[in-house]
Coordinates of C-alpha atoms in Angstrom, one line a residue:
Chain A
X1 CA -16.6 -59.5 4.9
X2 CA -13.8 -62.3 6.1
X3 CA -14.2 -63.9 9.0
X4 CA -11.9 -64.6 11.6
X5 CA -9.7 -67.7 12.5
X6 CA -10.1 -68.9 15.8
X7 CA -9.7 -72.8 17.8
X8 CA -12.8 -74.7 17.6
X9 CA -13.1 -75.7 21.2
X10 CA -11.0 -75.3 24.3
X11 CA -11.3 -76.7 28.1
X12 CA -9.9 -75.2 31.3
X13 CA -10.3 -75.4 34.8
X14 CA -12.3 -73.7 37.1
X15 CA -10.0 -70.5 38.6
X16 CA -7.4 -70.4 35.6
X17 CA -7.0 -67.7 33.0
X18 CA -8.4 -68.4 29.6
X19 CA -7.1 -67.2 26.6
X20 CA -8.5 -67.4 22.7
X21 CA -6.7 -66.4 20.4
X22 CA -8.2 -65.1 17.0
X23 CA -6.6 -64.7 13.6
X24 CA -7.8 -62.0 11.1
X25 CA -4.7 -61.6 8.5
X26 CA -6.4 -58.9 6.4
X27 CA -8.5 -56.7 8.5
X28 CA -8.7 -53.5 7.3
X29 CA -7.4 -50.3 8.8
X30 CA -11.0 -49.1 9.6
X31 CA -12.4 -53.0 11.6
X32 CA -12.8 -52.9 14.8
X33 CA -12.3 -56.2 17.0
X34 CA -15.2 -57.8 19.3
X35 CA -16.0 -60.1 20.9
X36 CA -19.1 -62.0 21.6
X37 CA -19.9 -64.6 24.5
X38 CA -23.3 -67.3 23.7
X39 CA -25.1 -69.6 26.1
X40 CA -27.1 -72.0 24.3
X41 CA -30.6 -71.5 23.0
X42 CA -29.9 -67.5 24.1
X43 CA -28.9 -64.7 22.0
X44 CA -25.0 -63.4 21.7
X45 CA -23.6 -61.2 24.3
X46 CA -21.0 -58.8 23.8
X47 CA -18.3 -59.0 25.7
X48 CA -15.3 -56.6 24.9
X49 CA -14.1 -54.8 21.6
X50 CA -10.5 -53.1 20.4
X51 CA -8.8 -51.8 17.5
X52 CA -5.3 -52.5 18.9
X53 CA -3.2 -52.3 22.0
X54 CA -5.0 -53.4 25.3
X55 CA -8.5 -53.3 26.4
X56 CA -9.7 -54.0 29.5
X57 CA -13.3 -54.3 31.5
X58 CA -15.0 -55.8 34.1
X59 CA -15.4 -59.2 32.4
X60 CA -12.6 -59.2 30.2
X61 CA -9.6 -58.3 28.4
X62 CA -8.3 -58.2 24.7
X63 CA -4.7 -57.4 23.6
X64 CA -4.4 -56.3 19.9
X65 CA -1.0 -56.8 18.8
X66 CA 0.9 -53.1 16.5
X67 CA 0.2 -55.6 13.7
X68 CA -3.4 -55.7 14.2
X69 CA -3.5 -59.7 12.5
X70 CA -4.7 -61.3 15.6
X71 CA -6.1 -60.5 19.0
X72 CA -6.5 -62.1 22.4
X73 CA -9.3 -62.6 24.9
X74 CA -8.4 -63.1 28.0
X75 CA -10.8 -64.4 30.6
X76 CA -9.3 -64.3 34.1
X77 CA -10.1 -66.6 36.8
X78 CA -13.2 -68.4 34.7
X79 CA -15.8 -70.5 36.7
X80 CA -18.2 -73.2 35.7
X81 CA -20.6 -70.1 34.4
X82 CA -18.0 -69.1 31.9
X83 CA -18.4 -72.0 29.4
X84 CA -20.0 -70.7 26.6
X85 CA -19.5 -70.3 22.6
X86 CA -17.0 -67.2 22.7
X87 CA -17.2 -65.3 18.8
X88 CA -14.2 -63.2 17.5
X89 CA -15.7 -60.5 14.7
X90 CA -14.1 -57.7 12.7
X91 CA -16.4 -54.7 12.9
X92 CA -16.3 -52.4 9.8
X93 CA -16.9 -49.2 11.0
X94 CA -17.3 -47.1 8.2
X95 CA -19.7 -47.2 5.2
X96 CA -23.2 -48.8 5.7
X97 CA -22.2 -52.5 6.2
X98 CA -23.2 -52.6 9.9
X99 CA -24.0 -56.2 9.5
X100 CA -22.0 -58.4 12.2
X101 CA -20.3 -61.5 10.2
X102 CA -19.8 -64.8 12.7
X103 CA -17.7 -67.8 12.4
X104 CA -18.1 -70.6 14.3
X105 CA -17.2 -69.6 17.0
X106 CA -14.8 -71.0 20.1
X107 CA -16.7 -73.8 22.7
X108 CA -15.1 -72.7 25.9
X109 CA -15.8 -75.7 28.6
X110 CA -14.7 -74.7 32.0
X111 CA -14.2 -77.8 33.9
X112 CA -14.3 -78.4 37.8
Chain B
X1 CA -35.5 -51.4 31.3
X2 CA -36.6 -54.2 29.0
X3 CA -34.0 -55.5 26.3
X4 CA -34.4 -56.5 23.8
X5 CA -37.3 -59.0 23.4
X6 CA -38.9 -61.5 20.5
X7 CA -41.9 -63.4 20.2
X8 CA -42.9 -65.8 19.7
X9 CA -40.2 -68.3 21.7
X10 CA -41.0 -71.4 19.7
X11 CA -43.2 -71.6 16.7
X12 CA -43.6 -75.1 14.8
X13 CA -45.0 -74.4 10.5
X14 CA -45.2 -77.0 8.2
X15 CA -43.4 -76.8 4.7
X16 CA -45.0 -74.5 2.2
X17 CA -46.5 -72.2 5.3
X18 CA -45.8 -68.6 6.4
X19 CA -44.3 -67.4 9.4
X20 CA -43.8 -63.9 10.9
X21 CA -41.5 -63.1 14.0
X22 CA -41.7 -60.4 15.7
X23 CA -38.9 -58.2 17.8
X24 CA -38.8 -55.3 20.1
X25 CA -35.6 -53.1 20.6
X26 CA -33.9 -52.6 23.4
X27 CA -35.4 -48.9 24.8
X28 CA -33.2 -45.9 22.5
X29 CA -32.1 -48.1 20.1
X30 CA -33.4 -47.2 16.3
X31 CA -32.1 -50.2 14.2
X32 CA -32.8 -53.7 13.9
X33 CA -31.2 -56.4 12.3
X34 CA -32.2 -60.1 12.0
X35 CA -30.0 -63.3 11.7
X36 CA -30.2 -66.8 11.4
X37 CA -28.9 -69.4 13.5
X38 CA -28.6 -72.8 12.4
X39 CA -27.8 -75.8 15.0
X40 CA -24.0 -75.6 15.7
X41 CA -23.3 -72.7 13.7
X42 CA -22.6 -68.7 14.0
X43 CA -25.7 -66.6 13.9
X44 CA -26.0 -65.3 9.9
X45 CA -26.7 -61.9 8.3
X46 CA -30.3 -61.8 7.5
X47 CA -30.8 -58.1 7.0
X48 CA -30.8 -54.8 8.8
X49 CA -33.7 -52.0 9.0
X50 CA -33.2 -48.0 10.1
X51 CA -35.8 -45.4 9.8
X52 CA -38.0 -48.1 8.6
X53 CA -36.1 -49.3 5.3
X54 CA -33.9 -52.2 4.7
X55 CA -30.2 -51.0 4.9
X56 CA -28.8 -54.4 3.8
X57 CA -28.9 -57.3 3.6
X58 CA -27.4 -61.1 4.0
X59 CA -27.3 -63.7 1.5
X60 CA -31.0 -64.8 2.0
X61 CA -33.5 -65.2 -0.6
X62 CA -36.4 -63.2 -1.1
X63 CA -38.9 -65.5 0.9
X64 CA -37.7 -63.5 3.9
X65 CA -38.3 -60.3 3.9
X66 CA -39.1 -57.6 7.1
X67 CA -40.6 -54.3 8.3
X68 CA -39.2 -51.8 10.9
X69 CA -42.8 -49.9 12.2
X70 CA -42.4 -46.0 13.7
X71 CA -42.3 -47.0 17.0
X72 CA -38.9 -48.9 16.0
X73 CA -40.3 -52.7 16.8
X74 CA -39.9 -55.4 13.5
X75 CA -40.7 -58.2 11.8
X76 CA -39.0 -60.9 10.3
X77 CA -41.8 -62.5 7.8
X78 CA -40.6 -66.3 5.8
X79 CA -43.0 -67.0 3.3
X80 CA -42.9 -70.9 1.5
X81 CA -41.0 -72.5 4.4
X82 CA -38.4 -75.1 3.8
X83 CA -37.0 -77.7 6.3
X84 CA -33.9 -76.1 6.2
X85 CA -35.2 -72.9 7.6
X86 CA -35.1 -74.3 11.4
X87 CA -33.4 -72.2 13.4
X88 CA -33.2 -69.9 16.0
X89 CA -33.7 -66.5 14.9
X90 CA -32.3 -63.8 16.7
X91 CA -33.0 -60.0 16.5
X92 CA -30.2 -57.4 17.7
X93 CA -30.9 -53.6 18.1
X94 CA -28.3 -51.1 18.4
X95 CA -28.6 -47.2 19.0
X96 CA -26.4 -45.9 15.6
X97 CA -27.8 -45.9 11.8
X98 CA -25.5 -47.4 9.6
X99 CA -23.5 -44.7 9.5
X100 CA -22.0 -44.5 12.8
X101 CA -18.6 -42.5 12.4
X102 CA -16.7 -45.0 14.8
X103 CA -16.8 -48.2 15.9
X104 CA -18.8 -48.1 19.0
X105 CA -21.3 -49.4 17.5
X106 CA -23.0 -52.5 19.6
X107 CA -25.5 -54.7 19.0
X108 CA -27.5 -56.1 21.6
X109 CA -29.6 -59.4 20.9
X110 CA -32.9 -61.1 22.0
X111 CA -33.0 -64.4 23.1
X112 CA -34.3 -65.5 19.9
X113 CA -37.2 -67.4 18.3
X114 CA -37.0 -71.1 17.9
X115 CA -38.5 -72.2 14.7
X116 CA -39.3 -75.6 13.7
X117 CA -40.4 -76.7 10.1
X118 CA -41.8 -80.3 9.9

């Protein structure tokens, strides 16, 4: 499976809105998008997951563009407690690759 | 209700040993699969196990190798240990076989097994 394309590291401030921006050029019509948040030395969390338009929860939300090539998390009003490794991954979600395939991942620092 | 857990935390082998890790699912959930976490890096495929056969599997060699029991619980077992199999090992259950019909599927992880190899 490709992976995704997304910044390295980014820094904000405590109370702004965060947003990391992932680039998947050739997902396929069946991938799903999701998203998942790591603290160090503790397992990934998920966080959100799409297959286009807008998605929205109670931690998050991602906007999927008609072209389906990139996506958007969005993390409103972040706090100290935010800063975290933040994966994008295509989800296949047909056949019997259920495997989940990481990059590297985005180091969000939330700053005070 | 108990997620998912691993043991143990932290395990330190020397080269050439054996080490089996062991995980329990999250409460409803039927598959488990394992990756590998280097330092700095994206947890990595290792392999995944339903109704108690491997599914599939990562690019891993055959010293790793696993076992789903009935109750649904694992193991990850590493035979001939290398230095560059430190890492943190994580296990993530879900509650779908691999052939979920959308894409609901989510994985929930353990906090993972530290493993050291001197």
């Amino acid at each position: 499976l490709a992976k995704t394309t997304q910044p390295i590291s980014m820094d904000s401030y405590e109370g702004q809105e965060v947003n990391i921006t992932c680039s998947h050029n050739n997902i396929a019509t069946n991938d799903y998008i999701t998203w998942y948040q790591q603290f160090p030395s503790q397992g990934p969390r998920f966080i959100i997951q799409g297959y286009k338009t807008k998605v929205t929860n109670e931690v998050a939300s991602l906007f999927i563009p008609a072209d389906r090539k990139s996506s958007t998390l969005s993390l409103p009003r972040v706090s100290l407690s935010d800063t975290a490794v933040y994966y994008c991954l295509r989800k296949v979600s047909s056949g019997s690759a259920r495997q989940l395939t990481f990059g590297s991942g985005t180091q969000l620092t939330v700053l005070p | 209700d108990a997620g998912v857990t691993q043991s143990p935390t932290h395990l330190i082998k020397t080269r050439g040993q054996q080490v089996t890790l062991r995980c329990s699912p999250k409460s409803g959930h039927d598959t488990v699969s394992w990756y590998q976490q280097a330092l700095g890096q994206g947890p990595q495929f290792i392999f995944q196990y339903y109704e108690e056969e491997e599914r599939q599997r990562g690019n891993f060699p055959d010293r790793f190798s696993g076992h789903q029991f009935p109750n649904y619980s694992s193991e990850l077992n590493v035979n001939a240990l290398l230095l560059g199999d430190s890492a943190l090992y994580l296990c993530a259950s879900s509650s779908t076989g691999p052939n979920t019909r959308d894409g609901s599927y989510e994985q929930y992880f353990g906090p993972g097994t530290r493993l050291t190899v001197t």
